[in-house]
Coordinates of C-alpha atoms and ligand atoms in Angstrom, one line a residue:
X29 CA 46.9 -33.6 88.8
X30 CA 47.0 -34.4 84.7
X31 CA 49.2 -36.2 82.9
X32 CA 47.9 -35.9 79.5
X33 CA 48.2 -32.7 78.0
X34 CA 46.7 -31.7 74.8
X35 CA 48.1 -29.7 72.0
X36 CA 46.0 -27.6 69.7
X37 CA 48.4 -26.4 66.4
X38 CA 46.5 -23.3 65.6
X39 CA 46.1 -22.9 62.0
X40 CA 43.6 -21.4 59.9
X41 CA 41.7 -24.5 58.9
X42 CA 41.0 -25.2 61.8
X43 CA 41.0 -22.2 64.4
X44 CA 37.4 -23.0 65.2
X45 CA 37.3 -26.4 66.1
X46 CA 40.6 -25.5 68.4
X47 CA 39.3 -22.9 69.7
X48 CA 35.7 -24.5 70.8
X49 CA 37.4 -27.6 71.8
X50 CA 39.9 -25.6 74.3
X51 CA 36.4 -23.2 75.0
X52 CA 35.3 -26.5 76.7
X53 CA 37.5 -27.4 78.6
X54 CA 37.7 -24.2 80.4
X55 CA 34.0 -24.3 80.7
X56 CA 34.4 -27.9 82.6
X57 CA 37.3 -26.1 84.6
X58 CA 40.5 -27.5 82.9
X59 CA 43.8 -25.8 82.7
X60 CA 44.4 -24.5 79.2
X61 CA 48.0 -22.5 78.1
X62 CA 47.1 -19.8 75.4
X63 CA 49.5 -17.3 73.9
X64 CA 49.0 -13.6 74.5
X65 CA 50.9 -10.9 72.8
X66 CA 53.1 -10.9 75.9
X67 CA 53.9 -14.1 77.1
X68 CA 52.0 -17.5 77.3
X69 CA 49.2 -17.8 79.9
X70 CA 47.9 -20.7 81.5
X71 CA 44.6 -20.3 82.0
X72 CA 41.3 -21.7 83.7
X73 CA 37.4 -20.1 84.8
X74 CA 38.7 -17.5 87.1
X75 CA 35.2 -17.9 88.7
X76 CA 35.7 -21.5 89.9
X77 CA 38.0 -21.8 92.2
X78 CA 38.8 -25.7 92.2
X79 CA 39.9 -24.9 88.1
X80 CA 41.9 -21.7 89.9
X81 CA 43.5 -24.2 92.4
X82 CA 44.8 -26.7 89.9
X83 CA 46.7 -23.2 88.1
X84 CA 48.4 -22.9 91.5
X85 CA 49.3 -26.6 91.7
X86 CA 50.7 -26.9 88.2
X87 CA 53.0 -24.2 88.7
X88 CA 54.1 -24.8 92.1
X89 CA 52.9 -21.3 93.0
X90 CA 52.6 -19.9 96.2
X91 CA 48.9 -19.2 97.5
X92 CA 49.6 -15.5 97.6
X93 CA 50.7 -14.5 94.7
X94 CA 47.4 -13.3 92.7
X95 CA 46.4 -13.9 89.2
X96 CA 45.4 -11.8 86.3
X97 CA 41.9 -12.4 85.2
X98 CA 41.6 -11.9 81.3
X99 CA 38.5 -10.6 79.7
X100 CA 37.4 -9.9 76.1
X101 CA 35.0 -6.6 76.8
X102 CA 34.8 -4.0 79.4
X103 CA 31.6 -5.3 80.2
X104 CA 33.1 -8.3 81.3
X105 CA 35.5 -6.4 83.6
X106 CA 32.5 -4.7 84.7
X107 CA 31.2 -7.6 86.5
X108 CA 34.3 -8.8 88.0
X109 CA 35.3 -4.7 89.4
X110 CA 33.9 -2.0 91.2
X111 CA 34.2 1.7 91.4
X112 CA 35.8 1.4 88.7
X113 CA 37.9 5.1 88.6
X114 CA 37.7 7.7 85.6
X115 CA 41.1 7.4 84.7
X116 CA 40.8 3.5 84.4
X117 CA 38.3 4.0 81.9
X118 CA 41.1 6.7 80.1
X119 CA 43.5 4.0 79.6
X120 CA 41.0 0.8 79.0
X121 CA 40.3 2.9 75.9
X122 CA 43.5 3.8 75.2
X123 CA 45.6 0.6 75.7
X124 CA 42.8 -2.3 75.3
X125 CA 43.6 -4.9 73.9
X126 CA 46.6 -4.3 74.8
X127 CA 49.6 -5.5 77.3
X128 CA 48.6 -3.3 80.4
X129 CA 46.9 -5.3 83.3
X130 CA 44.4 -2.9 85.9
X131 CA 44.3 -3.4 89.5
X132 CA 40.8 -2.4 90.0
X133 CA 38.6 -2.8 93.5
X134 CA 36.8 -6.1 92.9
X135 CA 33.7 -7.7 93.3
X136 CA 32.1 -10.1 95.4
X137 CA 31.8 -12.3 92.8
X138 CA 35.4 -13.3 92.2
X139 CA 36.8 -16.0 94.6
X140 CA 39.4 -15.4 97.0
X141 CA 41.5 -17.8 95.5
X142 CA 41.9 -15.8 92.5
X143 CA 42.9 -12.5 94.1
X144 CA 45.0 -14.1 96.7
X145 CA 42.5 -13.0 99.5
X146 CA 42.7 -9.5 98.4
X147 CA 40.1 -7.1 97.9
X148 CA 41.4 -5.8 94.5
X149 CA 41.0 -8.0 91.2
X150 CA 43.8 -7.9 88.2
X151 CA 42.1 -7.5 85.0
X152 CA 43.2 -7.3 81.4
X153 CA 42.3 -7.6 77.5
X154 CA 44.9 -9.2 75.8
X155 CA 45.9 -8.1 72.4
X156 CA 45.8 -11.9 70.5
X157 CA 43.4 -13.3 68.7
X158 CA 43.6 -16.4 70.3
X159 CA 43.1 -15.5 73.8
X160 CA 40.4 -13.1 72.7
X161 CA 38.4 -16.0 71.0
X162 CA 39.4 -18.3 74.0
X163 CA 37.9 -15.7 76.2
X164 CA 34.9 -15.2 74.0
X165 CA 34.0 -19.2 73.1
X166 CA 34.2 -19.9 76.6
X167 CA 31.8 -17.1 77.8
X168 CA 34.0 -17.2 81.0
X169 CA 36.9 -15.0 82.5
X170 CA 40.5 -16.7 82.2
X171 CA 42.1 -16.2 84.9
X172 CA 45.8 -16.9 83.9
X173 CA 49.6 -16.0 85.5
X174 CA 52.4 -16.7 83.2
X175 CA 52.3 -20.8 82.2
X176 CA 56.1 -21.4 83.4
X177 CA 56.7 -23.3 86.4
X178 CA 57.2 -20.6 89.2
X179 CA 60.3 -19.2 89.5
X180 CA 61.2 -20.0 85.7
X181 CA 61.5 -17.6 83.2
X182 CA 57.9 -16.9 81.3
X183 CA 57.5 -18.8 78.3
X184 CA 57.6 -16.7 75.2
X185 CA 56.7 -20.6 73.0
X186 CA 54.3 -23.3 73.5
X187 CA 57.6 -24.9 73.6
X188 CA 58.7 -23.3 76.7
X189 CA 55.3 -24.6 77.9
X190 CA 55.2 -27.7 77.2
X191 CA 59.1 -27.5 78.6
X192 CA 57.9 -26.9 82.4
X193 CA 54.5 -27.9 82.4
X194 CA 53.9 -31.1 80.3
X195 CA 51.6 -34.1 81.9
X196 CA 50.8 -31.1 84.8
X197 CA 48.1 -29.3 82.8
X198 CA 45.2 -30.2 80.6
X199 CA 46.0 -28.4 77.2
X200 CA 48.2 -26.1 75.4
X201 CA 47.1 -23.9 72.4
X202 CA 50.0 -23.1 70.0
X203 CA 49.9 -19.9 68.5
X204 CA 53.7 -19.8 67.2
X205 CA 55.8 -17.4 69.6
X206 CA 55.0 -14.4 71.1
X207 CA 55.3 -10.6 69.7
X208 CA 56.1 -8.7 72.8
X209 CA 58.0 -11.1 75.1
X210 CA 57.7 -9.3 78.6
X211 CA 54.8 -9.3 80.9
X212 CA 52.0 -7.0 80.8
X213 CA 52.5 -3.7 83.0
X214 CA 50.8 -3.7 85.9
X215 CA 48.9 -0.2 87.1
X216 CA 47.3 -0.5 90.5
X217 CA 44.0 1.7 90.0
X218 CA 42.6 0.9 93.4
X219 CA 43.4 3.9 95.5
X220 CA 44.0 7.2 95.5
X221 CA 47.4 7.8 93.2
X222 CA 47.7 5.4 90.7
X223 CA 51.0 2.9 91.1
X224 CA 53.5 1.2 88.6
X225 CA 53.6 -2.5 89.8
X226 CA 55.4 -3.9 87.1
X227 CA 56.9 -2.7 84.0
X228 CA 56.1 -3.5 81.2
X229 CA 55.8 -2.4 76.7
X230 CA 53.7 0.1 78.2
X231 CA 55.6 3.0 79.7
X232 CA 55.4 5.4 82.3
X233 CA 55.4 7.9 80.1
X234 CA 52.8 6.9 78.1
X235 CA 50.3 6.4 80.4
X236 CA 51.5 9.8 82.2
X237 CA 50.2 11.1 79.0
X238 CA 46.7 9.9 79.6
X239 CA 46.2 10.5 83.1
X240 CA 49.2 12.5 84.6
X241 CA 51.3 11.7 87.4
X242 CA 51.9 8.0 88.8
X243 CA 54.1 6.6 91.3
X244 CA 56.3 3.9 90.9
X245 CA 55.3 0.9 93.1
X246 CA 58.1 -1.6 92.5
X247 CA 61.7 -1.8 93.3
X248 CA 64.2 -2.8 91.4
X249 CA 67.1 -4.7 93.1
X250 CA 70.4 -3.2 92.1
X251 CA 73.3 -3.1 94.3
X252 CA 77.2 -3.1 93.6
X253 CA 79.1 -6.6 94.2
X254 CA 82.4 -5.8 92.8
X255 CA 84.2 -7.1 95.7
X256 CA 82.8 -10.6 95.6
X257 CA 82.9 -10.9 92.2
X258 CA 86.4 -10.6 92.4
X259 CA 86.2 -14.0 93.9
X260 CA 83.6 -15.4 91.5
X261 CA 84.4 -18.9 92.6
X262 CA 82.3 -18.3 96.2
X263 CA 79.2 -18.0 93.7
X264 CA 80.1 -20.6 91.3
X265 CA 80.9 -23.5 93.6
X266 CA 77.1 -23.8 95.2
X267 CA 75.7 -26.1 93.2
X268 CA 72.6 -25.2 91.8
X269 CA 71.0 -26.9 88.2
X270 CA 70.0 -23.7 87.2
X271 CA 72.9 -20.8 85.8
X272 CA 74.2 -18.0 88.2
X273 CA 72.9 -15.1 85.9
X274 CA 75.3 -12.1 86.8
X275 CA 73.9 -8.7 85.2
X276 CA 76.0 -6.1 84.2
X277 CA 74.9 -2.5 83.8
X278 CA 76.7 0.6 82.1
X279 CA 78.5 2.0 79.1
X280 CA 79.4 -0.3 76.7
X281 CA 83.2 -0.5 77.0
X282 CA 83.0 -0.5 80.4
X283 CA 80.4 -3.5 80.7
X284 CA 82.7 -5.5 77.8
X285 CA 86.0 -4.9 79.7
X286 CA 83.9 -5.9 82.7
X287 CA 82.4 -9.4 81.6
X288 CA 85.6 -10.5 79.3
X289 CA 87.6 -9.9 82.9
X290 CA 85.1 -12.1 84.2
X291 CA 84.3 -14.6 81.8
X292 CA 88.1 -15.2 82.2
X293 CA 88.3 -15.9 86.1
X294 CA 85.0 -18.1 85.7
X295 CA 86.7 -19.8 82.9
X296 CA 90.5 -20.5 84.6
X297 CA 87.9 -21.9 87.2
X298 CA 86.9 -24.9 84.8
X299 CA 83.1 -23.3 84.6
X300 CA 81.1 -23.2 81.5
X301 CA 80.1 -19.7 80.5
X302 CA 76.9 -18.4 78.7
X303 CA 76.6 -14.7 77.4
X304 CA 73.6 -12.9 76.9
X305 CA 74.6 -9.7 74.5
X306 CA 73.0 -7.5 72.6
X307 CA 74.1 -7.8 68.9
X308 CA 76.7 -4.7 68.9
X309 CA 78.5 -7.1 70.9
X310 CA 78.8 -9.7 69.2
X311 CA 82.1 -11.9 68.9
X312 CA 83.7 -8.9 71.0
X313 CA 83.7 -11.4 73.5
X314 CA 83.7 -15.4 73.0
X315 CA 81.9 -17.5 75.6
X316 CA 81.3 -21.1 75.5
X317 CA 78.0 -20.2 74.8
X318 CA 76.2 -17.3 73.6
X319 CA 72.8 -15.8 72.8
X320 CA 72.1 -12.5 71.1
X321 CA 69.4 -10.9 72.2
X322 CA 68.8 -8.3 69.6
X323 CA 70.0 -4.7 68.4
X324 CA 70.1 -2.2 71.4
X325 CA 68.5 0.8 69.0
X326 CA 65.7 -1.6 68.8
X327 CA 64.8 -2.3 72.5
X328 CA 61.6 -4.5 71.8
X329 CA 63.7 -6.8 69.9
X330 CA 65.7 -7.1 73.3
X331 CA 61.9 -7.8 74.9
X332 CA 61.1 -10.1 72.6
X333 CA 64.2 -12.4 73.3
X334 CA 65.0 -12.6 76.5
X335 CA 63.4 -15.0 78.3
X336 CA 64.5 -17.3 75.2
X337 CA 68.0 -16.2 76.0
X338 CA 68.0 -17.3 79.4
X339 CA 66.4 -20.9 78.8
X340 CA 68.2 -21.5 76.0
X341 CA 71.8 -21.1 77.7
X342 CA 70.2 -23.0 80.9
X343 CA 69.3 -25.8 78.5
X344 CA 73.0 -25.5 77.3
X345 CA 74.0 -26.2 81.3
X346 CA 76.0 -23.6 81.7
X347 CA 77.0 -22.3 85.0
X348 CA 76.8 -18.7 84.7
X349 CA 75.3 -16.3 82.1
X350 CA 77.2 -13.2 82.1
X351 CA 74.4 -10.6 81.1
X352 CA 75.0 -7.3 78.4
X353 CA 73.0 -4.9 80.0
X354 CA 74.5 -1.7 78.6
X355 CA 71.7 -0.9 76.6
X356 CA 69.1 1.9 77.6
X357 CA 66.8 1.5 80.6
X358 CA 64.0 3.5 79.3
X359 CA 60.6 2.7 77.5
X360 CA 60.8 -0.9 77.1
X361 CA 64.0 -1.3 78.4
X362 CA 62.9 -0.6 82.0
X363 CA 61.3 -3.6 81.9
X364 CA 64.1 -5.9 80.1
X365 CA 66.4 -4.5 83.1
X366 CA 63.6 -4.7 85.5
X367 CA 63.5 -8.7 84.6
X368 CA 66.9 -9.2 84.2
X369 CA 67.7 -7.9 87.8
X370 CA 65.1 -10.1 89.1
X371 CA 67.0 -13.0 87.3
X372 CA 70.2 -11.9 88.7
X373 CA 72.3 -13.3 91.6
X374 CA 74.2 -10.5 91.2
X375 CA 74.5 -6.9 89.2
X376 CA 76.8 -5.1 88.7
X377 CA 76.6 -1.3 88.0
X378 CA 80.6 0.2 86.6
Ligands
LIG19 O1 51.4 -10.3 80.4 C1 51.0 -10.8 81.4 O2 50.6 -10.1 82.4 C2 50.9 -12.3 81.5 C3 49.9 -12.8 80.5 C4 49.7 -14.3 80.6 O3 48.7 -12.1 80.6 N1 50.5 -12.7 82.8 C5 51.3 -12.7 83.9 O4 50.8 -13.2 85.1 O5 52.4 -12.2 83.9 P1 51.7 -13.5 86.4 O6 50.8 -14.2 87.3 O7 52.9 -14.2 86.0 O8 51.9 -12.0 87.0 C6 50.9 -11.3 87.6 C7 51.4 -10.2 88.4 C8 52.0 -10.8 89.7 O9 53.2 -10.0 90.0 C9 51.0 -10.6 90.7 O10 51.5 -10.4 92.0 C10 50.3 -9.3 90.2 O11 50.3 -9.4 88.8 N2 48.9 -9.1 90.7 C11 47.9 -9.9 90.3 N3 46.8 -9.5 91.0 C12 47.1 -8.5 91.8 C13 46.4 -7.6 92.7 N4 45.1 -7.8 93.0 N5 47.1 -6.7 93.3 C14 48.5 -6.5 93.1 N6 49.2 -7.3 92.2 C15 48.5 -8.2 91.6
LIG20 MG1 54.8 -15.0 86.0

């Protein structure tokens, strides 16, 4: 494993020389972190599957779990896919560059190591310049998950980068923060009725527009606690260095009344409290710390912040972040609640 990293500040002057210089070390199969309009990736050749390996080690991630290859032409996913469907063609055209990954039947060509062993290949062309140029300088495919350490939330800065993953990878391009600030969605292509896998900016409904129907593939966790978050304490007293996140879904009132009842048994119980709200709620309720994730009329401003919101109040050591999550699940907001949910210990629907 590394231990120096390298940082590349993007800037104008020299864009070039950044780029070619973090082109090169892909090409001699080094780990480089790039932004993408979604979230930062950490990428390496997706075609050489010792680079591949080191992705896995820095991360901690388990062998299983699959990575997205990123290309820069549909050419380039040409060589990596095959039988590649009508319809995937319908919304490469659409949605390229763009944040909507393709599971597409793949080819011989890429390892096992990149797919996780399986005979479909995740493919995408990001929508930053960076990543495109990355891509392009490097003549290679980047294979590249999210460049947190697994289990964290994705990293939205090259701060959040360097964060979890200094002295464990080889570089990391800073491109200033990124514009959408939720994964790609993920459309499996591969058989016979296309499936949601993950939400993402990209909705159902828009991509229902292109090629009709789909299925969704993914389940959100959601079930109803209420009787043991009347005794918060059982949750609060295992020790863990990371916050309890506690999600809670519905109308407005009802969520406030819900997390100020809270935030006042955790409290009486000596813990610290972080809030994550949406702006309408602001000072409506007082934590000991809070972040504000953004106006809920303006749902990709929710995107864009939360993965912020929930490093920033773990950095602040709180115990537990009460979650808003009255605002509305659809478009974009499926896949702020889909994340959240995964995030929470517990959710509460009133
Ligand atoms: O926006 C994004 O997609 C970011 C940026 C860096 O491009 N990448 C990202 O990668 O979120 P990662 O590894 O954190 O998430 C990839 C997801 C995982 O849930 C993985 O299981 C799924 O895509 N995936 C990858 N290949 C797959 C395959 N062949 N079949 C099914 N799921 C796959
Ligand atoms: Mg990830």
């Amino acid at each position: 494993m590394t231990s120096r990293t390298c940082i590349f500040h993007i800037d104008e002057c020299d864009f070039e020389k950044s780029i070619n210089e973090a082109a090169k070390m892909i090409k001699d199969g080094k780990t480089v972190a790039f932004p993408t309009e979604t979230v930062y990736g950490l990428g390496a050749d997706a075609l050489n599957p010792a680079a591949v390996k080191t992705i896995f080690e820095a991360k901690g991630r388990p062998a299983d779990n699959p990575l997205i290859v990123h290309v820069a032409s549909k050419e380039q996913c040409e060589e990596l896919a095959r039988n590649i469907p009508e319809k995937a063609y319908t919304l490469m055209d659409r949605f390229w560059q763009g944040p909507l990954t393709l599971i597409l039947k793949r080819k011989e060509i890429v390892p096992d190591i990149t797919t996780g062993g399986l005979d479909t290949v995740a493919l995408r062309m990001p929508d930053n310049e960076i990543a495109i140029e990355l891509i392009r300088a490097s003549g290679k495919a980047i294979a590249a998950p999210s460049a947190n350490l697994s289990g964290k939330p994705s990293p939205t800065t090259a701060n959040h980068v360097i964060d979890d993953l200094f002295g464990r990878i080889d570089a990391v391009i800073d491109g200033g923060a990124v514009r959408v600030g939720v994964e790609s969605t993920v459309i499996d292509m591969s058989s016979e009725v296309p499936a949601i896998l993950r939400p993402g900016m990209i909705s159902q409904d828009e991509i229902e527009k292109e090629i009709g129907d789909i299925i969704i593939g993914y389940e959100d966790k959601v079930h109803q606690d209420i009787e043991k978050v009347r005794s918060p304490g059982m949750k609060y007293t295992h020790y863990s260095p990371d916050a309890t996140v506690i999600l809670v879904e519905g109308e407005n009132e009802t969520v406030i009344v819900k997390i100020r009842e809270m935030l006042d048994d955790f409290k009486s119980q000596g813990a610290k409290v972080g809030l994550l709200l949406t702006d309408e709620n602001n000072e409506t309720i007082v934590g000991n710390e809070q972040f504000l994730l953004g106006r809920k009329d303006r749902p990709r401003e929710l995107a864009c912040n939360l993965f912020a919101g929930l490093r920033y109040l773990d950095e602040k050591n709180v115990d537990v972040i009460l979650t808003d999550g009255s605002f509305s699940h659809s478009g974009v907001g499926t896949a702020v609640v889909n994340r959240l949910r995964k995030a929470a210990e517990m959710i509460i629907k009133i």
